[in-house]
Coordinates of C-alpha atoms in Angstrom, one line a residue:
M761 CA 0.0 0.0 0.0
L762 CA 1.3 3.5 -0.9
I763 CA 0.0 6.6 0.8
T764 CA 0.9 9.8 -1.0
N765 CA 0.7 13.6 -0.5
I766 CA 0.6 13.2 3.3
K767 CA 0.3 16.7 4.9
G768 CA 2.1 15.4 8.0
L769 CA 3.6 12.0 8.7
V770 CA 3.6 11.9 12.5
G771 CA 6.0 10.2 14.9
I772 CA 8.9 9.3 12.6
H773 CA 11.2 8.4 15.5
P774 CA 14.5 6.7 14.8
K775 CA 14.6 2.9 15.3
E776 CA 16.8 3.2 18.4
T777 CA 14.2 5.5 20.1
L778 CA 12.1 3.1 22.1
V779 CA 10.7 5.3 24.9
L780 CA 10.8 9.0 25.8
R781 CA 11.1 10.7 29.1
G782 CA 10.8 14.3 30.5
S783 CA 11.7 17.0 28.0
E784 CA 12.2 14.4 25.2
M785 CA 8.4 13.9 25.1
A786 CA 7.9 17.3 23.5
N787 CA 9.9 16.1 20.4
L788 CA 7.5 14.6 17.9
P789 CA 9.1 14.4 14.5
V790 CA 6.7 15.2 11.6
L791 CA 7.6 14.9 7.9
E792 CA 5.5 17.3 5.8
N793 CA 4.4 16.5 2.2
A794 CA 5.3 12.9 2.5
W795 CA 4.7 9.4 1.1
L796 CA 4.6 6.1 3.0
L797 CA 5.0 2.6 1.7
L798 CA 3.6 -0.4 3.5
E799 CA 4.6 -4.0 2.5
D800 CA 3.9 -7.4 4.1
G801 CA 2.1 -5.8 7.0
L802 CA 5.1 -3.6 7.9
I803 CA 6.3 -0.1 7.3
K804 CA 8.7 -0.4 4.3
D805 CA 9.8 3.1 3.6
F806 CA 8.8 6.8 3.6
G807 CA 10.1 10.1 2.4
L808 CA 9.3 13.5 0.8
M809 CA 6.9 13.6 -2.2
N810 CA 9.4 15.5 -4.3
E811 CA 11.9 12.6 -3.8
I812 CA 9.4 9.6 -4.3
P813 CA 11.1 6.8 -6.2
P814 CA 9.7 6.4 -9.7
S815 CA 9.7 2.6 -9.2
I816 CA 6.8 2.8 -6.8
L817 CA 4.6 5.3 -8.6
H818 CA 2.7 2.5 -10.4
L819 CA 1.3 1.2 -7.1
T820 CA -2.3 1.8 -6.2
S821 CA -2.2 4.6 -3.7
I822 CA -4.3 6.5 -1.1
N823 CA -4.2 10.2 -1.6
A824 CA -3.8 11.8 1.8
K825 CA -3.7 15.4 0.6
G826 CA -4.5 17.7 3.5
K827 CA -4.4 14.8 6.0
F828 CA -2.1 13.5 8.7
V829 CA -0.9 10.0 9.2
F830 CA -0.4 8.8 12.8
P831 CA 0.9 5.6 14.3
S832 CA -2.0 3.8 16.0
W833 CA -2.8 4.6 19.6
C834 CA -1.4 2.1 22.1
D835 CA -3.8 1.7 25.0
S836 CA -1.9 0.1 27.8
H837 CA -4.6 -0.1 30.5
T838 CA -8.1 -1.4 30.0
H839 CA -10.8 -3.6 31.6
I840 CA -13.0 -4.3 28.5
V841 CA -14.1 -7.8 29.4
F842 CA -17.1 -7.2 31.6
A843 CA -20.7 -8.5 31.7
A844 CA -22.8 -5.4 32.1
S845 CA -22.7 -1.6 32.2
R846 CA -23.2 0.2 35.5
E847 CA -25.2 3.3 34.6
E848 CA -27.1 3.0 37.9
E849 CA -23.9 3.9 39.7
F850 CA -23.5 6.8 37.3
V851 CA -26.7 8.2 38.7
M852 CA -25.5 7.6 42.3
K853 CA -22.3 9.6 41.5
I854 CA -24.5 12.4 40.2
A855 CA -26.4 12.3 43.5
G856 CA -23.1 12.8 45.3
K857 CA -22.0 9.3 46.4
T858 CA -18.3 8.8 46.4
Y859 CA -16.3 5.9 44.9
E860 CA -15.8 4.4 48.4
E861 CA -19.5 4.8 49.3
I862 CA -20.7 3.1 46.2
A863 CA -18.2 0.2 46.8
A864 CA -19.3 -0.1 50.5
A865 CA -23.0 -0.4 49.3
G866 CA -22.2 -3.4 47.2
G867 CA -21.5 -1.5 44.0
G868 CA -18.2 -0.9 42.3
I869 CA -16.0 -3.9 41.4
L870 CA -18.1 -6.3 43.4
N871 CA -21.1 -5.4 41.3
S872 CA -19.3 -6.2 38.1
A873 CA -17.9 -9.4 39.6
H874 CA -21.4 -10.6 40.5
K875 CA -22.6 -10.0 37.0
L876 CA -19.6 -11.5 35.3
Q877 CA -19.8 -14.7 37.4
Q878 CA -23.2 -15.3 35.9
A879 CA -22.2 -14.6 32.3
S880 CA -20.9 -17.3 29.9
E881 CA -17.6 -17.1 28.2
D882 CA -19.3 -16.7 24.8
E883 CA -21.4 -13.7 26.1
L884 CA -18.3 -12.0 27.5
F885 CA -16.4 -12.6 24.2
E886 CA -19.2 -11.1 22.1
S887 CA -19.6 -8.0 24.3
A888 CA -15.9 -7.4 24.5
S889 CA -15.6 -7.8 20.8
L890 CA -18.1 -5.0 20.2
R891 CA -16.1 -2.7 22.5
L892 CA -12.7 -3.6 20.9
N893 CA -14.1 -3.1 17.4
D894 CA -15.2 0.4 18.4
M895 CA -11.8 1.1 19.9
I896 CA -10.0 0.0 16.8
K897 CA -12.2 2.3 14.7
Q898 CA -11.1 5.2 17.0
G899 CA -7.5 4.5 16.1
T900 CA -6.3 2.0 18.7
G901 CA -3.9 -0.5 17.3
A902 CA -2.6 -2.2 20.5
V903 CA -4.3 -2.8 23.8
E904 CA -3.8 -4.3 27.2
I905 CA -6.8 -6.0 28.8
K906 CA -7.1 -7.0 32.5
S907 CA -9.1 -9.6 34.4
G908 CA -10.3 -8.7 37.9
Y909 CA -14.0 -8.9 37.6
G910 CA -14.0 -12.6 38.3
L911 CA -12.7 -12.8 41.9
T912 CA -13.1 -16.6 41.9
V913 CA -10.8 -19.3 40.4
E914 CA -13.4 -20.2 37.8
S915 CA -14.4 -16.6 36.8
E916 CA -10.8 -15.2 36.7
L917 CA -9.8 -18.0 34.3
K918 CA -12.9 -17.4 32.3
M919 CA -12.0 -13.8 31.8
L920 CA -8.4 -14.6 30.8
R921 CA -9.7 -17.2 28.3
V922 CA -11.9 -14.6 26.7
I923 CA -8.9 -12.3 26.4
K924 CA -7.0 -15.2 24.8
R925 CA -9.8 -15.6 22.3
L926 CA -9.7 -11.9 21.5
K927 CA -6.0 -12.2 20.8
T928 CA -6.8 -14.7 18.1
A929 CA -9.9 -13.0 16.7
F930 CA -8.6 -9.5 16.2
P931 CA -5.7 -8.2 14.0
I932 CA -4.2 -6.0 16.8
Q933 CA -1.6 -6.7 19.5
I934 CA -3.3 -7.6 22.8
K935 CA -1.6 -8.1 26.1
A936 CA -3.4 -9.9 29.0
T937 CA -3.0 -8.9 32.7
F938 CA -4.0 -11.1 35.7
L939 CA -5.8 -8.8 38.2
A940 CA -7.6 -11.1 40.7
A941 CA -6.2 -8.7 43.3
H942 CA -8.7 -6.0 42.2
T943 CA -10.7 -6.1 45.5
Y944 CA -11.7 -8.6 48.2
P945 CA -14.7 -10.8 47.5
I946 CA -17.5 -10.6 50.1
D947 CA -16.6 -14.1 51.4
Y948 CA -13.1 -12.8 52.2
K949 CA -13.9 -9.4 53.5
N950 CA -12.5 -10.3 56.9
N951 CA -10.0 -12.8 55.7
H952 CA -7.6 -11.0 53.4
Q953 CA -4.9 -13.6 53.8
G954 CA -7.3 -16.4 52.8
Y955 CA -8.0 -14.6 49.4
I956 CA -4.3 -13.9 48.9
D957 CA -3.6 -17.6 49.4
L958 CA -6.3 -18.4 46.9
I959 CA -4.7 -16.2 44.3
I960 CA -1.2 -17.4 45.0
K961 CA -1.8 -21.2 45.5
E962 CA -4.7 -21.8 43.2
I963 CA -5.3 -19.2 40.5
L964 CA -1.8 -18.2 39.7
P965 CA -0.6 -21.8 39.0
A966 CA -3.7 -22.3 36.8
V967 CA -3.0 -19.1 34.9
A968 CA 0.6 -20.1 34.4
K969 CA -0.3 -23.6 33.2
E970 CA -2.6 -22.3 30.5
K971 CA -0.3 -19.4 29.7
L972 CA -3.2 -16.9 30.0
A973 CA -1.4 -13.8 31.2
D974 CA 1.5 -11.6 30.3
Y975 CA 1.4 -9.4 33.4
I976 CA 0.2 -9.3 37.0
D977 CA -1.7 -6.4 38.5
V978 CA -2.7 -5.4 42.0
F979 CA -5.0 -2.5 43.2
C980 CA -2.7 -1.1 45.9
E981 CA -4.9 1.4 47.7
K982 CA -6.5 2.2 51.0
G983 CA -9.5 -0.1 51.4
F984 CA -8.2 -2.6 48.8
F985 CA -4.7 -4.2 48.9
S986 CA -2.0 -2.9 51.3
V987 CA 1.6 -2.4 50.4
S988 CA 2.7 -5.6 52.1
E989 CA -0.2 -7.6 50.6
T990 CA 0.7 -6.2 47.1
D991 CA 4.4 -7.1 47.7
E992 CA 3.4 -10.7 48.6
I993 CA 1.3 -11.1 45.5
L994 CA 3.8 -9.6 43.1
S995 CA 6.6 -11.7 44.5
A996 CA 4.6 -14.8 44.1
A997 CA 3.7 -13.9 40.5
A998 CA 7.4 -13.2 39.6
K999 CA 8.1 -16.9 40.1
Y1000 CA 5.8 -17.6 37.1
G1001 CA 7.5 -14.8 35.0
L1002 CA 4.6 -12.4 35.3
K1003 CA 5.8 -8.8 35.4
P1004 CA 3.9 -6.2 37.4
K1005 CA 1.7 -3.4 35.9
I1006 CA 0.0 -2.1 39.0
H1007 CA -2.8 0.3 40.1
A1008 CA -1.1 2.9 42.3
N1009 CA -2.1 6.2 44.0
Q1010 CA -5.5 6.5 42.6
L1011 CA -7.3 7.6 45.7
S1012 CA -4.3 8.4 48.1
V1013 CA -0.5 8.4 48.2
S1014 CA -0.6 4.7 49.0
G1015 CA 3.0 3.6 48.6
G1016 CA 1.9 1.7 45.5
V1017 CA 4.5 3.4 43.3
Q1018 CA 7.3 2.5 45.6
I1019 CA 6.3 -1.2 45.9
G1020 CA 5.8 -1.4 42.1
I1021 CA 9.3 -0.1 41.5
K1022 CA 10.7 -2.5 44.1
N1023 CA 9.2 -5.3 42.1
N1024 CA 10.4 -4.0 38.7
A1025 CA 7.0 -2.9 37.5
I1026 CA 6.7 -2.2 33.8
S1027 CA 4.3 0.6 34.7
V1028 CA 2.6 2.2 37.7
D1029 CA -0.9 3.3 36.6
H1030 CA -3.3 6.1 37.7
L1031 CA -1.1 8.4 39.9
E1032 CA -3.9 10.9 40.5
E1033 CA -2.3 11.4 43.9
T1034 CA 1.4 12.1 44.0
D1035 CA 4.0 13.7 46.3
D1036 CA 7.6 14.8 46.0
E1037 CA 8.8 11.3 46.9
V1038 CA 6.8 9.8 44.0
L1039 CA 8.1 12.3 41.5
S1040 CA 11.7 11.7 42.7
I1041 CA 11.6 8.0 42.6
L1042 CA 10.0 8.0 39.0
A1043 CA 12.6 10.5 37.8
N1044 CA 15.4 7.9 38.2
N1045 CA 13.6 4.8 37.1
N1046 CA 12.6 2.9 34.0
T1047 CA 9.1 2.2 35.3
I1048 CA 6.5 4.1 33.2
A1049 CA 4.0 6.4 34.8
T1050 CA 0.7 5.6 33.0
L1051 CA -1.9 8.4 33.4
L1052 CA -5.6 7.9 32.9
P1053 CA -7.3 11.3 32.6
S1054 CA -10.7 10.1 31.5
C1055 CA -11.0 8.3 34.8
S1056 CA -10.4 11.5 36.7
F1057 CA -12.9 13.3 34.4
Y1058 CA -15.6 10.7 34.9
L1059 CA -15.1 10.3 38.7
N1060 CA -14.5 14.0 39.3
I1061 CA -11.3 13.2 41.2
P1062 CA -7.9 15.1 40.9
F1063 CA -6.0 14.8 37.6
A1064 CA -2.5 13.4 37.7
N1065 CA 0.4 15.8 38.0
A1066 CA 1.7 15.3 34.4
R1067 CA 3.8 18.4 34.4
G1068 CA 5.5 17.5 37.7
L1069 CA 6.3 14.1 36.3
L1070 CA 7.6 15.5 33.0
N1071 CA 9.7 18.1 34.8
A1072 CA 11.1 15.3 37.0
N1073 CA 12.2 13.5 33.8
A1074 CA 9.8 10.6 34.2
K1075 CA 8.5 8.4 31.4
V1076 CA 4.8 9.1 30.9
A1077 CA 2.2 7.1 29.0
L1078 CA -1.5 7.7 28.5
A1079 CA -4.3 5.1 28.5
T1080 CA -8.1 4.9 28.7
D1081 CA -8.8 2.7 31.7
Y1082 CA -11.9 1.6 29.8
N1083 CA -14.2 -0.2 32.4
P1084 CA -17.9 -0.2 33.3
G1085 CA -17.5 1.7 36.6
S1086 CA -15.0 4.5 36.5
T1087 CA -14.3 5.0 32.7
P1088 CA -16.9 3.7 30.3
S1089 CA -15.1 4.9 27.3
G1090 CA -12.3 3.5 25.1
N1091 CA -11.7 6.6 23.1
M1092 CA -8.0 7.4 23.0
N1093 CA -8.7 10.6 21.1
L1094 CA -10.6 12.0 24.1
V1095 CA -7.7 10.9 26.3
V1096 CA -5.3 12.9 24.2
S1097 CA -7.6 15.9 24.4
L1098 CA -8.0 15.6 28.2
A1099 CA -4.2 15.3 28.6
C1100 CA -3.8 18.6 26.8
I1101 CA -6.8 20.3 28.5
K1102 CA -6.5 19.0 32.1
L1103 CA -3.0 17.6 32.4
K1104 CA -1.5 20.6 30.6
M1105 CA 0.5 18.4 28.3
L1106 CA 1.5 19.7 24.9
P1107 CA -0.1 18.0 21.9
E1108 CA 3.3 16.5 21.0
E1109 CA 3.8 15.1 24.6
A1110 CA 0.3 13.7 24.7
I1111 CA 0.7 12.0 21.3
N1112 CA 4.0 10.5 22.2
A1113 CA 2.5 9.3 25.5
S1114 CA -0.3 7.6 23.6
T1115 CA 1.8 6.0 20.9
L1116 CA 5.5 5.2 21.6
N1117 CA 5.3 5.3 25.4
G1118 CA 2.0 3.4 25.4
A1119 CA 3.7 0.7 23.3
A1120 CA 6.6 0.7 25.8
A1121 CA 4.2 0.2 28.7
M1122 CA 3.2 -3.1 26.9
E1123 CA 6.7 -4.0 25.9
L1124 CA 5.6 -3.6 22.2
N1125 CA 7.8 -0.6 21.5
R1126 CA 10.2 -2.5 19.1
E1127 CA 7.2 -3.2 16.8
M1128 CA 4.7 -0.5 17.5
G1129 CA 4.3 3.2 18.5
S1130 CA 6.0 5.1 15.8
I1131 CA 6.4 5.5 12.0
T1132 CA 9.7 3.6 11.8
I1133 CA 10.9 1.3 9.0
G1134 CA 10.4 -2.4 10.0
K1135 CA 7.6 -1.7 12.5
K1136 CA 4.0 -3.0 12.1
A1137 CA 2.0 -1.0 9.7
N1138 CA -0.6 0.0 12.3
L1139 CA -1.7 3.6 11.7
F1140 CA -4.6 5.9 10.9
I1141 CA -5.2 8.6 8.4
T1142 CA -7.1 11.7 9.6
R1143 CA -9.7 13.8 7.8
E1144 CA -8.3 17.0 6.2
I1145 CA -7.3 19.0 9.3
P1146 CA -5.3 22.2 9.5
S1147 CA -2.6 21.2 12.0
L1148 CA -1.4 18.5 14.3
A1149 CA -2.9 20.4 17.3
F1150 CA -6.3 20.3 15.7
L1151 CA -6.7 16.6 16.7
P1152 CA -6.7 17.2 20.5
Y1153 CA -8.2 20.7 20.1
S1154 CA -11.4 19.2 18.5
F1155 CA -12.2 17.1 21.6
G1156 CA -15.0 14.6 21.4
Q1157 CA -15.0 14.8 17.6
S1158 CA -13.3 12.0 15.8
Q1159 CA -10.9 13.2 13.1
I1160 CA -10.0 9.7 12.0
E1161 CA -11.0 8.7 8.4
T1162 CA -9.1 5.5 7.7
V1163 CA -7.7 2.9 10.0
I1164 CA -4.9 0.6 8.8
L1165 CA -3.8 -2.6 10.6
N1166 CA -1.0 -4.8 9.5
G1167 CA -0.9 -2.9 6.2
E1168 CA -4.6 -3.4 5.4
I1169 CA -7.6 -1.1 5.7
Y1170 CA -9.7 -2.1 8.7
H1171 CA -13.5 -2.2 8.1
G1172 CA -14.6 -3.8 11.3

């Protein structure tokens, strides 16, 4: 496939650039008036239109005059396998109930767990497929999906098997994360160690035997899993080769970042609450800070201190957190807009955080996340737009016209 007359070819990072931190994130290379050649599902070559090789001019091409070409969004934090929506809690939030109050009343994660336990694997696969298809049409070309609404041996495995089916059924890169430590089931409300033992001694070995997960996650937060409990679970998972990607500092400065880094976490996600110690420890570490601004928007909680993290030279990624309770949206375009509007990230920083650094947060950065020769031809073409900044500027309005996965136009 040949794409010609591209107004701006976005994110043409060198092959050796695999992740960006701090001030580097404002550097988003764009080639104007460009062409792009895709072959065998990969990015074959690109250059300036006035230097296009005559040998490829005969190829059927897409004319991208006035349009930008972006690498696909890489959404590194989602929960899209769930049984039912939770709009009744949406109304409770409007009435003033807090996240903790809704959870204490039997809502929240336990609500989703109850519904999921009653759903069949086929039902979960069909509903997740619809969500994933929508996300792809909105420009997402790689995604991480977590379990965590099962909370029993059988249901956690059911979720992970659904994710495995999605990996086979869809033409995008999918990573699976084991998140049984999402909350405590009612039966273990007063027996935390009993549930931790269930995770470590029963579910983890079964997950490893079927090779159902790439990562381990724990919700390290007040009222959920303590720092010591998180450490115990992450240490046990490491014996099975599962690397951590953990929920940290969503509702409080919980110590989750520190325990994640101690366990060599790929990323620490949320970080709506940070302090100077968190900024300092992330400044000198390879762990990526994954921010989820649409969660803050939906729950009306503080937005992450992106500028503080960038000024501290941290690595920052952006993701949707798509889930039925706190972020019922998988629209990465909105995430990029919110990052600019609420996190005060420059468009270039937000786009890098949603492409190359998002890929790095899934360890896919050698094959995804930038327009680089040899990487997967996962990208999207915008409508005719006046500038790069117009994409986040026009929040809530899709500017994507064509989605390309593995070098082929995606029709859904």
